[in-house]
Amino acid sequence: MILSLKLEAVSFLNIIQPLTLEIEAGPSTIILGANGAGKSVLMRLMHGLIAPTSGAVLWNGSDVRRKQAMVFQRPVMLRRSALANVVYALEAAGERDAQPTAMAALKEVGLAHLAHRPARVLSGGEQQRLALARAWALHPEVLFLDEPTASLDPSATREIEAVIRAFDASGTKVVMATHNLGQARRLGDEVLFIHQGRLVERAPVERFFKQPGSPEAAAFIKGELPWD
């Protein structure tokens, strides 16, 4: 996979200050910062859900988006079975014989035994895994994750993190927003640290936690940075 996602002087209202960065294929990228720092807005700009107030978001030098998927903190479940939710995503993407692929995706996330259960009666963790199954079925080159475990218990969080690792191992580029330091350590290879809408620091995860390069990052790691 040849991926180059570039943000050129991108801003959004007063939430994201003008920033320029490039994300390449390879190990996972964590967008880290306190609540209200602008992580979710930055993810939506990258994914193309919202347009920047200024600047440009370019995929390999053009504005045509790569094959990608996004999973939110509270995913929307259709009023149908778990299997039908995945089938719907596949058919929307143009796949004709969607059911076998959908079942394989449910199996990958450990939900095959719940394939015919209504999606809206699943637990929070199961719904999040179902959202990941919808993404898995599409074989995205890039997967954007917006605080995917923020409202889940430790057991469900472990299950979600296992699926995220499977995406990473499959070659999908994972870009995930979180405020959870432990999760950033477990899943990240590099960190983009956002504070008050500004990209303050970019560093490999080990260096970020051992030798933060900015006062804001150091304070956040110590739990001393006020949340917005």
Coordinates of C-alpha atoms in Angstrom, one line a residue:
M1 CA 0.0 0.0 0.0
I2 CA 1.3 3.5 -0.9
L3 CA -0.4 6.0 1.3
S4 CA 0.3 9.7 1.8
L5 CA -2.3 11.8 3.7
K6 CA -1.2 15.4 3.8
L7 CA -2.8 18.3 5.6
E8 CA -1.6 21.6 4.2
A9 CA -2.2 24.6 6.5
V10 CA -5.6 23.1 7.6
S11 CA -7.8 24.9 10.1
F12 CA -11.4 24.6 11.2
L13 CA -13.2 27.6 12.7
N14 CA -11.5 28.4 16.0
I15 CA -11.2 24.7 17.0
I16 CA -8.2 23.6 14.9
Q17 CA -5.4 26.1 14.4
P18 CA -3.6 26.0 11.0
L19 CA -1.4 22.9 10.9
T20 CA 0.6 21.0 8.3
L21 CA 1.4 17.3 8.6
E22 CA 1.8 14.2 6.6
I23 CA 0.8 10.6 7.6
E24 CA 2.4 7.7 5.7
A25 CA 1.5 4.0 5.5
G26 CA 2.9 1.8 8.3
P27 CA 2.6 1.6 12.0
S28 CA -0.3 3.1 13.9
T29 CA -0.6 6.8 14.7
I30 CA -2.2 8.0 17.9
I31 CA -3.8 11.5 18.2
L32 CA -3.5 12.2 21.9
G33 CA -4.8 15.1 23.9
A34 CA -7.3 16.1 26.6
N35 CA -11.0 16.3 26.1
G36 CA -11.8 19.3 24.0
A37 CA -8.3 19.5 22.5
G38 CA -9.7 19.1 18.9
K39 CA -8.8 15.4 18.4
S40 CA -12.3 14.4 17.0
V41 CA -12.5 17.4 14.7
L42 CA -9.0 16.7 13.4
M43 CA -10.1 13.1 12.7
R44 CA -13.2 14.2 10.8
L45 CA -11.1 16.6 8.7
M46 CA -8.8 13.7 7.8
H47 CA -11.7 11.4 7.0
G48 CA -13.5 14.1 4.9
L49 CA -16.6 14.3 7.0
I50 CA -16.1 18.0 7.4
A51 CA -14.3 20.5 5.1
P52 CA -11.6 22.7 6.5
T53 CA -12.2 26.4 6.9
S54 CA -8.8 26.9 5.2
G55 CA -6.1 24.7 3.8
A56 CA -6.4 21.4 2.0
V57 CA -6.5 17.7 2.9
L58 CA -4.7 15.7 0.1
W59 CA -4.5 11.9 -0.5
N60 CA -1.3 11.1 -2.5
G61 CA -1.3 14.7 -3.8
S62 CA -5.0 14.9 -4.8
D63 CA -8.2 15.5 -3.0
V64 CA -9.5 12.0 -3.8
R65 CA -9.8 10.0 -0.6
R66 CA -8.2 6.6 -0.3
K67 CA -10.2 3.5 0.7
Q68 CA -11.0 4.2 4.3
A69 CA -13.4 3.6 7.2
M70 CA -14.1 5.4 10.4
V71 CA -15.5 4.1 13.7
F72 CA -16.9 6.5 16.3
Q73 CA -17.2 6.4 20.1
R74 CA -20.9 5.7 19.8
P75 CA -21.5 3.9 16.5
V76 CA -24.9 4.0 14.9
M77 CA -26.6 0.6 14.7
L78 CA -29.3 0.0 12.0
R79 CA -32.6 -1.6 13.1
R80 CA -31.7 -5.0 11.8
S81 CA -29.5 -7.9 12.7
A82 CA -25.7 -7.7 13.3
L83 CA -25.2 -9.6 10.1
A84 CA -27.5 -7.3 8.1
N85 CA -25.6 -4.3 9.5
V86 CA -22.4 -5.5 7.9
V87 CA -24.2 -6.6 4.7
Y88 CA -25.6 -3.1 4.4
A89 CA -22.2 -1.5 4.6
L90 CA -20.8 -3.9 1.9
E91 CA -23.8 -3.4 -0.4
A92 CA -23.4 0.4 0.0
A93 CA -19.8 -0.1 -1.2
G94 CA -20.9 -1.9 -4.3
E95 CA -20.4 -5.6 -3.3
R96 CA -23.0 -7.9 -4.7
D97 CA -22.5 -11.2 -2.8
A98 CA -22.1 -9.6 0.6
Q99 CA -23.2 -12.2 3.1
P100 CA -20.2 -14.5 3.1
T101 CA -17.8 -11.5 3.5
A102 CA -20.1 -10.1 6.3
M103 CA -20.0 -13.4 8.1
A104 CA -16.2 -13.6 7.8
A105 CA -16.0 -10.1 9.3
L106 CA -18.2 -11.1 12.2
K107 CA -16.1 -14.1 12.9
E108 CA -13.0 -12.0 12.9
V109 CA -14.3 -9.8 15.7
G110 CA -15.8 -12.7 17.7
L111 CA -19.5 -12.0 16.9
A112 CA -20.4 -14.8 14.5
H113 CA -22.6 -16.4 17.2
L114 CA -24.6 -13.2 17.4
A115 CA -25.0 -12.7 13.7
H116 CA -28.8 -12.9 13.8
R117 CA -29.3 -10.9 17.0
P118 CA -30.8 -7.4 16.6
A119 CA -27.8 -5.0 16.6
R120 CA -29.5 -2.5 19.0
V121 CA -29.8 -5.0 21.8
L122 CA -26.1 -5.9 21.8
S123 CA -23.9 -4.6 24.7
G124 CA -21.8 -1.5 24.2
G125 CA -18.7 -3.5 23.6
E126 CA -20.5 -5.8 21.2
Q127 CA -21.8 -2.9 19.2
Q128 CA -18.3 -1.4 19.0
R129 CA -17.0 -4.7 17.7
L130 CA -19.9 -4.8 15.2
A131 CA -18.8 -1.3 14.0
L132 CA -15.3 -2.7 13.6
A133 CA -16.7 -5.7 11.7
R134 CA -18.4 -3.3 9.2
A135 CA -15.0 -1.6 8.7
W136 CA -13.1 -4.9 8.5
A137 CA -15.4 -6.2 5.7
L138 CA -14.4 -3.2 3.6
H139 CA -10.7 -4.0 3.8
P140 CA -9.8 -0.3 4.3
E141 CA -6.3 1.0 3.6
V142 CA -6.9 3.5 6.5
L143 CA -9.0 3.1 9.6
F144 CA -9.9 6.1 11.7
L145 CA -10.9 5.4 15.3
D146 CA -12.4 8.2 17.4
E147 CA -12.2 7.2 21.1
P148 CA -13.4 3.7 20.4
T149 CA -13.3 2.5 24.0
A150 CA -14.1 5.7 25.9
S151 CA -17.3 4.4 27.4
L152 CA -16.4 0.7 27.8
D153 CA -15.4 -1.5 30.7
P154 CA -11.9 -3.0 30.9
S155 CA -13.0 -6.4 29.5
A156 CA -14.7 -4.9 26.5
T157 CA -11.7 -2.5 26.0
R158 CA -9.4 -5.5 25.8
E159 CA -11.6 -7.1 23.1
I160 CA -11.7 -3.9 21.1
E161 CA -7.9 -3.4 21.4
A162 CA -7.4 -7.0 20.1
V163 CA -9.4 -6.2 17.0
I164 CA -7.5 -3.0 16.5
R165 CA -4.2 -4.9 16.6
A166 CA -5.6 -7.3 14.0
F167 CA -6.3 -4.4 11.7
D168 CA -2.7 -3.2 12.2
A169 CA -1.3 -6.7 11.5
S170 CA -3.4 -6.9 8.3
G171 CA -1.7 -3.9 6.9
T172 CA -4.4 -1.3 7.5
K173 CA -3.1 2.0 8.6
V174 CA -4.7 2.8 12.0
V175 CA -5.1 6.4 13.1
M176 CA -6.8 6.6 16.5
A177 CA -7.8 9.5 18.7
T178 CA -7.7 8.9 22.5
H179 CA -7.0 10.7 25.8
N180 CA -6.1 7.4 27.4
L181 CA -2.3 7.3 28.1
G182 CA -2.2 3.6 28.7
Q183 CA -4.0 2.9 25.5
A184 CA -1.7 5.1 23.6
R185 CA 1.3 3.2 25.0
R186 CA -0.3 -0.2 24.1
L187 CA -1.5 0.5 20.6
G188 CA 0.6 3.4 19.3
D189 CA 3.8 3.6 17.3
E190 CA 3.8 7.4 17.0
V191 CA 2.0 10.1 18.8
L192 CA 0.5 13.4 17.5
F193 CA -0.1 15.5 20.7
I194 CA -2.9 18.1 20.3
H195 CA -3.4 20.9 22.7
Q196 CA -6.1 23.6 22.3
G197 CA -6.3 22.9 18.6
R198 CA -2.6 23.0 17.9
L199 CA -0.3 20.2 17.0
V200 CA 2.2 20.6 19.8
E201 CA 4.4 17.6 19.3
R202 CA 4.9 14.6 17.1
A203 CA 7.2 11.7 18.3
P204 CA 7.6 8.0 18.5
V205 CA 5.5 6.7 21.4
E206 CA 8.5 5.6 23.6
R207 CA 10.2 8.9 23.2
F208 CA 7.0 10.9 23.8
F209 CA 6.4 9.2 27.2
K210 CA 10.1 9.1 28.3
Q211 CA 11.2 12.5 27.0
P212 CA 8.2 14.8 26.1
G213 CA 9.4 17.6 24.0
S214 CA 7.0 20.3 25.2
P215 CA 5.8 21.6 28.6
E216 CA 2.2 20.8 27.6
A217 CA 2.9 17.2 26.8
A218 CA 4.9 16.8 30.0
A219 CA 2.0 18.2 32.0
F220 CA -0.5 16.0 30.2
I221 CA 1.5 12.8 30.9
K222 CA 1.8 13.8 34.6
G223 CA -2.0 14.5 34.8
E224 CA -1.3 18.2 35.5
L225 CA -2.7 19.6 32.2
P226 CA -6.2 21.1 32.8
W227 CA -8.8 19.6 30.5
D228 CA -10.7 22.0 28.4

